[in-house]
C-alpha positions in Angstrom: 19.7 0.7 -45.1 17.1 1.5 -42.4 17.4 4.5 -40.2 16.9 4.4 -36.4 14.5 6.9 -34.8 14.3 7.2 -31.0 10.9 8.2 -29.7 10.9 9.8 -26.2 7.7 9.7 -24.2 5.9 13.0 -23.8 2.7 14.0 -22.0 -0.6 14.5 -23.9 -0.6 18.2 -22.9 2.8 18.6 -24.3 1.7 17.1 -27.6 -1.3 19.4 -27.8 0.9 22.5 -27.1 3.4 21.8 -29.9 1.3 20.4 -32.7 -1.9 18.6 -33.6 -2.3 14.8 -33.4 -3.1 12.5 -36.3 -4.3 9.0 -35.9 -3.3 6.4 -38.5 -5.5 3.5 -39.4 -3.7 1.2 -36.9 -4.8 3.5 -34.1 -1.4 4.7 -33.1 -1.1 8.4 -32.2 1.5 10.2 -34.4 2.8 13.8 -34.2 1.6 15.7 -37.2 5.0 17.2 -38.0 3.6 18.9 -41.1 1.9 21.4 -38.7 5.3 23.0 -38.3 5.7 26.3 -40.1 9.3 25.7 -41.1 11.6 22.9 -42.1 15.4 22.3 -42.4 16.6 22.5 -46.0 19.5 23.4 -48.3 18.8 26.7 -50.1 20.3 28.1 -53.2 20.1 31.9 -52.7 22.0 32.6 -56.0 23.5 30.5 -58.7 27.0 29.4 -57.9 29.0 26.6 -56.3 27.6 24.0 -53.8 29.6 25.5 -50.9 27.7 28.8 -51.5 24.4 27.1 -50.5 23.1 27.6 -47.0 21.6 25.0 -44.7 18.8 26.7 -42.8 15.1 27.0 -42.1 12.6 27.6 -44.9 8.8 27.6 -45.1 7.0 24.2 -45.1 5.5 23.3 -48.5 1.8 24.2 -48.7 -0.4 21.7 -50.6 -2.3 22.9 -53.6 -1.2 26.6 -53.2 -0.3 28.5 -56.4 1.6 25.7 -58.1 1.6 25.0 -61.8 2.0 21.3 -60.9 -0.4 21.2 -58.0 1.1 19.3 -55.0 -1.6 17.2 -53.3 0.7 15.1 -51.1 3.3 16.0 -48.5 6.2 13.6 -48.1 8.5 13.4 -45.2 11.8 12.7 -46.9 13.9 9.8 -45.5 16.5 9.7 -48.3 17.4 11.7 -51.4 19.5 10.6 -54.3 22.4 12.7 -55.5 23.0 13.3 -59.2 25.5 15.2 -61.4 22.6 17.3 -62.5 22.2 18.7 -59.0 25.5 20.7 -59.2 24.6 21.9 -62.7 21.3 23.2 -61.4 22.9 24.9 -58.5 25.2 26.7 -61.0 22.2 27.8 -63.0 23.4 25.8 -66.1 20.8 23.1 -66.2 18.5 23.1 -69.2 15.5 23.4 -66.8 16.6 26.5 -64.9 14.9 27.3 -61.6 15.0 30.9 -60.4 16.7 31.3 -56.9 16.0 31.0 -54.1 15.1 27.3 -54.3 15.8 24.0 -52.6 17.8 21.7 -54.9 17.6 17.9 -55.3 15.3 16.0 -57.6 15.2 12.4 -56.3 13.6 11.3 -53.0 12.0 8.6 -51.0 10.0 8.9 -47.9 6.6 8.7 -46.1 3.4 10.4 -46.9 2.3 12.6 -43.9 -0.5 14.7 -45.4 -2.8 14.7 -48.4 -5.6 16.8 -49.8 -8.5 15.6 -52.0 -7.3 14.2 -55.3 -4.2 12.5 -53.9 -3.7 8.8 -54.8 -2.0 8.1 -51.5 -2.7 8.1 -47.7 -0.7 9.1 -44.7 1.8 6.4 -43.8 2.3 5.2 -47.4 5.9 4.7 -48.5 6.7 6.5 -51.8 9.5 7.7 -54.1 9.7 10.1 -57.0 11.6 12.5 -59.2 10.8 16.2 -58.7 11.9 19.3 -60.4 13.5 20.5 -57.2 13.1 20.3 -53.4 14.6 16.9 -52.4 17.3 18.2 -50.2 14.9 19.1 -47.4 13.0 17.4 -44.6 9.7 17.6 -46.5 8.5 18.0 -50.1 5.1 18.7 -51.6 4.5 16.5 -54.6 1.7 15.9 -57.1 0.7 12.3 -56.4 0.7 11.4 -60.1 4.5 11.6 -59.8 4.8 9.2 -56.8 5.4 5.5 -57.0 4.5 3.2 -54.2 7.6 1.4 -52.9 6.2 -1.0 -50.4 8.8 -2.5 -48.1 11.8 -1.2 -50.1 14.3 0.7 -47.8 14.2 4.4 -48.5 17.9 4.7 -49.6 17.3 1.9 -52.2 14.0 3.4 -53.4 15.7 6.8 -53.7 18.0 5.4 -56.4 15.2 4.4 -58.7 13.4 7.6 -59.9 16.4 9.1 -61.9 19.2 6.7 -62.4 17.2 3.5 -63.1 14.5 5.4 -65.1 17.2 7.0 -67.2 18.9 3.7 -67.8 15.5 2.1 -68.8 14.6 4.9 -71.2 18.1 4.8 -72.7 18.3 1.0 -73.2 14.7 0.1 -74.2 12.9 3.3 -75.4 15.9 4.9 -77.3 18.2 2.0 -77.9 15.6 -0.7 -78.6 17.8 -3.3 -76.7 17.4 -6.9 -77.8 18.7 -10.1 -76.2 22.1 -10.9 -77.6 23.1 -7.3 -78.3 26.6 -6.2 -77.2 26.4 -3.1 -75.1 29.4 -0.9 -74.1 28.6 0.9 -70.8 30.9 3.7 -69.7 31.3 4.7 -66.0 29.9 1.3 -65.1 30.5 1.6 -61.4 28.4 4.8 -61.1 24.7 5.0 -60.2 23.6 5.2 -63.9 26.2 2.7 -65.0 25.2 0.0 -62.5 21.6 0.6 -63.3 22.2 0.1 -67.0 24.4 -3.0 -66.4 21.8 -4.7 -64.3 18.9 -3.9 -66.7 20.8 -4.9 -69.8 22.0 -8.1 -68.2 18.4 -9.0 -67.2 17.4 -8.5 -70.8 20.1 -10.9 -72.1 22.7 -8.5 -73.4 26.4 -9.0 -73.5 28.1 -6.2 -71.6 31.5 -4.6 -72.0 32.0 -2.1 -69.2 34.6 0.6 -68.5 35.5 1.8 -65.0 38.5 3.2 -63.2 40.3 1.7 -60.3 40.3 -2.0 -59.4 37.5 -1.6 -56.8 35.2 0.0 -59.4 36.1 -2.7 -62.0 35.2 -5.4 -59.5 31.9 -3.8 -58.7 31.0 -3.5 -62.4 31.8 -7.2 -62.8 29.7 -8.2 -59.8 26.7 -6.3 -61.2 26.7 -8.2 -64.5 29.4 -6.9 -66.8 30.9 -9.7 -68.9 34.1 -7.8 -69.6 35.5 -4.8 -67.7 38.2 -2.4 -69.1 40.2 0.3 -67.3 39.2 3.5 -69.2 42.3 5.2 -67.9 44.5 3.1 -70.1 45.2 4.9 -73.5 44.4 1.7 -75.5 41.0 1.1 -73.9 39.2 1.5 -77.2 41.4 -1.1 -78.8 40.6 -3.5 -76.0 36.9 -3.0 -76.7 37.6 -3.6 -80.4 39.4 -6.9 -79.6 36.3 -8.1 -77.7 33.9 -6.9 -80.4 35.7 -7.0 -83.8 32.5 -6.2 -85.7 31.6 -3.3 -83.3 29.2 -2.9 -80.4 25.5 -2.6 -81.0 24.9 0.1 -78.3 26.9 2.5 -76.2 25.8 4.1 -73.0 27.8 7.3 -72.6 27.3 9.5 -69.5 30.9 10.8 -69.8 31.1 13.0 -73.0 34.2 14.6 -74.3 36.9 12.5 -76.0 35.1 9.4 -74.8 32.2 10.2 -77.0 34.2 10.5 -80.2 36.2 7.3 -79.5 33.0 5.5 -78.7 31.4 6.5 -82.0 34.3 4.7 -83.9 33.4 1.5 -82.0 29.8 1.2 -83.2 28.7 -1.8 -85.3 26.5 -1.4 -88.4 23.4 0.4 -87.4 24.8 0.8 -83.9 23.2 3.3 -81.4 25.1 5.9 -79.3 23.1 6.9 -76.3 24.2 10.3 -74.9 23.3 10.4 -71.3 25.4 13.3 -69.9 28.7 15.0 -69.7 30.2 13.9 -66.4 33.7 14.4 -67.9 32.9 18.1 -68.2 33.4 18.5 -72.0 30.7 18.4 -74.7 32.1 16.8 -77.7 31.3 17.7 -81.3 30.6 14.4 -83.0 31.8 13.7 -86.6 28.8 13.0 -88.8 30.8 11.0 -91.3 31.2 8.2 -88.7 27.5 8.2 -88.2 26.8 8.1 -92.0 29.2 5.3 -93.0 27.9 2.9 -90.3 24.2 3.9 -90.7 24.4 4.6 -87.0 22.2 6.7 -84.8 22.9 9.1 -81.9 20.1 9.5 -79.3 19.9 12.1 -76.6 18.6 10.5 -73.4 16.5 13.1 -71.6 13.1 12.2 -70.3 10.3 14.3 -68.8 7.5 13.1 -66.6 5.4 16.1 -67.6 5.7 15.2 -71.3 5.1 11.5 -70.9 3.4 10.9 -67.5 1.8 7.6 -68.3 4.9 6.1 -69.9 7.2 7.2 -67.1 4.8 6.1 -64.4 4.6 2.6 -65.9 8.4 2.4 -66.2 9.0 3.5 -62.7 6.5 1.1 -61.1 8.0 -1.7 -63.2 11.4 -0.8 -61.7 10.0 -1.0 -58.2 8.6 -4.4 -58.9 11.9 -5.6 -60.4 13.7 -4.4 -57.4 11.2 -6.1 -55.0 11.8 -9.4 -56.9 15.6 -9.0 -56.6 16.1 -8.7 -60.4 17.8 -5.3 -59.9 19.3 -3.8 -56.8 20.9 -0.3 -56.5 24.5 -0.4 -55.1 24.6 2.1 -52.2 28.0 2.4 -50.5 28.2 6.1 -49.9 25.5 7.5 -47.6 26.0 11.1 -46.3 23.9 12.8 -43.6 22.0 15.9 -44.6 24.5 18.2 -43.1 27.2 16.8 -45.4 25.6 17.4 -48.8 28.5 19.6 -50.0 31.2 17.0 -49.3 29.0 14.4 -50.9 28.8 16.6 -54.1 32.6 17.0 -54.0 33.1 13.2 -53.8 30.7 12.6 -56.7 32.4 15.2 -58.8 35.9 13.8 -58.1 34.7 10.3 -59.0 35.5 9.1 -55.5 32.1 7.3 -55.1 30.7 4.0 -56.1 27.1 3.3 -57.1 24.4 5.6 -56.0 25.2 8.4 -53.5 22.4 8.9 -51.1 21.7 11.7 -48.6 20.1 10.4 -45.4 17.6 12.9 -44.0 
């Protein structure tokens, strides 16, 4: 989804009075918007609920100034991905707590507008990345090692890759050791992570059993590669899975948690793998170790960190961009909200009223 920008003609003197001018390689004059002192951003002043945030002006990021992870590239954000973790971070309950005040959001795509020596990019480059915070703003300062070149991918599409698709790849291939012919059960298969996992597993030759809610979501799961789709709202959903896989499933992607996790554990095949990807259902289930023991099964927590494995994550993410460019994977983006409507977007995601990846257009 491309955004439309209207450029109104202004005189040269007007340009000089409001900001400096930067000339790109193609010779076109561009306003150096990064000369502005402030930018529009969502700000968490104290831990709490999304509707307690404020939308206002805050200082522009400064490159290379006093940061542990030194930012050498300024990105004008065109689109930001929305994740369940954003609301957890706003509440101060995320494992990587950020002290207020801060700008939330950890997934973005946009255009490089400024660099300092050491950056791998140049003004005008299209990029995307995962950041610790700062995506729900007009600009973000980023260490260029974190950025992936996205070429001609639309920003809303690219904004879906750094978290959801990276998490799905790490879960399936790094943790789950997915092999062609494996039977994979994917919960919440019409969500951003679920669709990413379905597309990646299908491309690898897996047989996919998916769970989703209403008819529309089940249709979307099917369209994105699921071989069988089950309504998780039905009390016998686990029996329906068992009927499709009498010997059990080889792998389970579980971003839901709660009762779903325990029932899923019972569905594993011999040496099956349960991949714990989150707790969108709200409850953290205590798993019974005897089920794990008697099936020689394994449970893997899926949590990756760019800082801990920069080379590996960078390789995975660039591979995802390449797969997307070739059409092997494609984020489903139905719900796009303007920046001013971030809070309603979070409410829709929380209530499971969305499909695919939710994107905030900046």
